[in-house]
Amino acid sequence: MLSRRSNGTWSLRVVPNRYPALRTEIQLSRSGVGMFDSMAGVGAHEVVIETSDHRSTLADQPVEQIASVLRAWQERMVDLSRDVRLKSLIAFKNHGGPAGATLFHAIPS
């Protein structure tokens, strides 16, 4: 998913996580391990890049951009909910190292 401004630059992107915790390509499987069941980790792990200005926070954005971000989350959740293997959808905001971020987007000059 990519949103563009009238001048052709992007304003919002949704991309697969470079190091996903879950993947949709994995077949759903279950096996017994002792008294426990073990299941494959099937799911999606995507990143919503809220703005091309990586120094800016969501709170700094105009209302229209915040609405675009919320719409992107909604559209991705609606699309992912069509996969019958997925039982739960979680959107969370991860910002910076203390929140667990391991990769940073390039800051435009």
PDB file of C-alpha atoms in Angstrom:
ATOM      1  CA  MET A   1       0.000   0.000   0.000  1.00  0.00           C
ATOM      2  CA  LEU A   2       1.343   3.406  -0.944  1.00  0.00           C
ATOM      3  CA  SER A   3      -0.305   6.827  -0.667  1.00  0.00           C
ATOM      4  CA  ARG A   4       0.998   9.628  -2.849  1.00  0.00           C
ATOM      5  CA  ARG A   5       0.757  13.380  -2.585  1.00  0.00           C
ATOM      6  CA  SER A   6      -0.277  15.497  -5.560  1.00  0.00           C
ATOM      7  CA  ASN A   7       3.413  16.225  -6.281  1.00  0.00           C
ATOM      8  CA  GLY A   8       4.131  12.489  -6.671  1.00  0.00           C
ATOM      9  CA  THR A   9       6.035  11.935  -3.413  1.00  0.00           C
ATOM     10  CA  TRP A  10       4.783   9.305  -1.005  1.00  0.00           C
ATOM     11  CA  SER A  11       2.984  10.216   2.192  1.00  0.00           C
ATOM     12  CA  LEU A  12       2.332   6.766   3.742  1.00  0.00           C
ATOM     13  CA  ARG A  13       3.585   3.227   3.076  1.00  0.00           C
ATOM     14  CA  VAL A  14       2.656  -0.226   4.307  1.00  0.00           C
ATOM     15  CA  VAL A  15       5.415  -2.773   3.787  1.00  0.00           C
ATOM     16  CA  PRO A  16       6.193  -6.289   5.021  1.00  0.00           C
ATOM     17  CA  ASN A  17       8.470  -6.348   8.060  1.00  0.00           C
ATOM     18  CA  ARG A  18      12.058  -7.131   7.020  1.00  0.00           C
ATOM     19  CA  TYR A  19      12.364  -9.636   9.896  1.00  0.00           C
ATOM     20  CA  PRO A  20       8.801 -10.896  10.403  1.00  0.00           C
ATOM     21  CA  ALA A  21       7.770 -12.779  13.514  1.00  0.00           C
ATOM     22  CA  LEU A  22       4.992 -14.459  11.486  1.00  0.00           C
ATOM     23  CA  ARG A  23       4.453 -15.309   7.803  1.00  0.00           C
ATOM     24  CA  THR A  24       1.329 -16.069   5.771  1.00  0.00           C
ATOM     25  CA  GLU A  25       3.307 -18.414   3.463  1.00  0.00           C
ATOM     26  CA  ILE A  26       3.603 -21.037   6.217  1.00  0.00           C
ATOM     27  CA  GLN A  27       1.077 -23.877   6.199  1.00  0.00           C
ATOM     28  CA  LEU A  28      -1.069 -24.139   9.303  1.00  0.00           C
ATOM     29  CA  SER A  29      -0.001 -27.297  11.114  1.00  0.00           C
ATOM     30  CA  ARG A  30      -0.446 -28.782  14.563  1.00  0.00           C
ATOM     31  CA  SER A  31       1.447 -31.593  16.221  1.00  0.00           C
ATOM     32  CA  GLY A  32       1.494 -33.154  19.647  1.00  0.00           C
ATOM     33  CA  VAL A  33       4.554 -32.569  21.811  1.00  0.00           C
ATOM     34  CA  GLY A  34       4.075 -34.534  24.999  1.00  0.00           C
ATOM     35  CA  MET A  35       0.915 -33.235  26.612  1.00  0.00           C
ATOM     36  CA  PHE A  36       1.046 -29.992  24.594  1.00  0.00           C
ATOM     37  CA  ASP A  37       0.037 -29.007  21.085  1.00  0.00           C
ATOM     38  CA  SER A  38       2.565 -27.211  18.923  1.00  0.00           C
ATOM     39  CA  MET A  39       1.354 -25.011  16.065  1.00  0.00           C
ATOM     40  CA  ALA A  40       3.124 -23.199  13.261  1.00  0.00           C
ATOM     41  CA  GLY A  41       3.278 -19.425  13.649  1.00  0.00           C
ATOM     42  CA  VAL A  42       1.072 -18.302  10.771  1.00  0.00           C
ATOM     43  CA  GLY A  43       0.295 -14.624  10.358  1.00  0.00           C
ATOM     44  CA  ALA A  44       1.363 -11.327   8.878  1.00  0.00           C
ATOM     45  CA  HIS A  45       3.866  -8.809  10.167  1.00  0.00           C
ATOM     46  CA  GLU A  46       3.635  -5.459   8.401  1.00  0.00           C
ATOM     47  CA  VAL A  47       4.983  -1.982   9.037  1.00  0.00           C
ATOM     48  CA  VAL A  48       2.934   1.185   8.536  1.00  0.00           C
ATOM     49  CA  ILE A  49       5.343   4.016   7.734  1.00  0.00           C
ATOM     50  CA  GLU A  50       3.186   6.969   8.727  1.00  0.00           C
ATOM     51  CA  THR A  51       5.079   9.741   6.938  1.00  0.00           C
ATOM     52  CA  SER A  52       8.118  10.261   4.735  1.00  0.00           C
ATOM     53  CA  ASP A  53       9.485  12.683   7.349  1.00  0.00           C
ATOM     54  CA  HIS A  54      11.025  10.246   9.821  1.00  0.00           C
ATOM     55  CA  ARG A  55      11.796  12.969  12.347  1.00  0.00           C
ATOM     56  CA  SER A  56       8.091  13.694  12.712  1.00  0.00           C
ATOM     57  CA  THR A  57       5.776  11.877  15.115  1.00  0.00           C
ATOM     58  CA  LEU A  58       2.151  10.960  14.479  1.00  0.00           C
ATOM     59  CA  ALA A  59       1.113  13.729  16.892  1.00  0.00           C
ATOM     60  CA  ASP A  60       2.926  16.248  14.643  1.00  0.00           C
ATOM     61  CA  GLN A  61       0.871  15.245  11.594  1.00  0.00           C
ATOM     62  CA  PRO A  62      -2.130  17.117  10.233  1.00  0.00           C
ATOM     63  CA  VAL A  63      -5.528  15.558  10.898  1.00  0.00           C
ATOM     64  CA  GLU A  64      -5.738  14.345   7.271  1.00  0.00           C
ATOM     65  CA  GLN A  65      -2.488  12.361   7.616  1.00  0.00           C
ATOM     66  CA  ILE A  66      -3.602  10.811  10.919  1.00  0.00           C
ATOM     67  CA  ALA A  67      -6.857   9.805   9.224  1.00  0.00           C
ATOM     68  CA  SER A  68      -4.822   8.209   6.399  1.00  0.00           C
ATOM     69  CA  VAL A  69      -2.813   6.194   8.924  1.00  0.00           C
ATOM     70  CA  LEU A  70      -5.968   4.955  10.670  1.00  0.00           C
ATOM     71  CA  ARG A  71      -7.518   4.093   7.281  1.00  0.00           C
ATOM     72  CA  ALA A  72      -4.375   2.135   6.341  1.00  0.00           C
ATOM     73  CA  TRP A  73      -4.598   0.119   9.574  1.00  0.00           C
ATOM     74  CA  GLN A  74      -8.282  -0.509   8.922  1.00  0.00           C
ATOM     75  CA  GLU A  75      -7.736  -1.560   5.288  1.00  0.00           C
ATOM     76  CA  ARG A  76      -4.931  -3.947   6.229  1.00  0.00           C
ATOM     77  CA  MET A  77      -7.002  -5.472   9.038  1.00  0.00           C
ATOM     78  CA  VAL A  78     -10.007  -5.950   6.744  1.00  0.00           C
ATOM     79  CA  ASP A  79      -7.787  -7.574   4.106  1.00  0.00           C
ATOM     80  CA  LEU A  80      -5.988  -9.826   6.601  1.00  0.00           C
ATOM     81  CA  SER A  81      -9.278 -10.848   8.243  1.00  0.00           C
ATOM     82  CA  ARG A  82     -10.179 -12.637   4.998  1.00  0.00           C
ATOM     83  CA  ASP A  83      -7.510 -15.257   5.800  1.00  0.00           C
ATOM     84  CA  VAL A  84      -9.418 -17.859   7.823  1.00  0.00           C
ATOM     85  CA  ARG A  85      -6.184 -19.025   9.496  1.00  0.00           C
ATOM     86  CA  LEU A  86      -5.782 -15.711  11.309  1.00  0.00           C
ATOM     87  CA  LYS A  87      -7.738 -15.516  14.559  1.00  0.00           C
ATOM     88  CA  SER A  88      -6.496 -12.236  15.985  1.00  0.00           C
ATOM     89  CA  LEU A  89      -5.289  -8.906  14.646  1.00  0.00           C
ATOM     90  CA  ILE A  90      -3.176  -6.500  16.646  1.00  0.00           C
ATOM     91  CA  ALA A  91      -1.990  -3.032  15.664  1.00  0.00           C
ATOM     92  CA  PHE A  92       0.763  -1.593  17.796  1.00  0.00           C
ATOM     93  CA  LYS A  93       3.055   1.391  17.551  1.00  0.00           C
ATOM     94  CA  ASN A  94       6.733   0.710  17.958  1.00  0.00           C
ATOM     95  CA  HIS A  95       8.899   3.835  18.109  1.00  0.00           C
ATOM     96  CA  GLY A  96      12.612   3.707  18.789  1.00  0.00           C
ATOM     97  CA  GLY A  97      14.958   1.335  20.577  1.00  0.00           C
ATOM     98  CA  PRO A  98      13.241   1.416  24.001  1.00  0.00           C
ATOM     99  CA  ALA A  99      10.055   0.146  22.319  1.00  0.00           C
ATOM    100  CA  GLY A 100      11.911  -2.674  20.588  1.00  0.00           C
ATOM    101  CA  ALA A 101      12.631  -1.159  17.184  1.00  0.00           C
ATOM    102  CA  THR A 102      15.725  -2.697  15.608  1.00  0.00           C
ATOM    103  CA  LEU A 103      15.648  -0.930  12.235  1.00  0.00           C
ATOM    104  CA  PHE A 104      15.436   2.760  11.499  1.00  0.00           C
ATOM    105  CA  HIS A 105      14.243   4.393   8.298  1.00  0.00           C
ATOM    106  CA  ALA A 106      16.595   6.720   6.516  1.00  0.00           C
ATOM    107  CA  ILE A 107      16.076  10.371   7.394  1.00  0.00           C
ATOM    108  CA  PRO A 108      15.704  12.475   4.251  1.00  0.00           C
ATOM    109  CA  SER A 109      18.102  15.399   4.026  1.00  0.00           C
TER     110      SER A 109
END
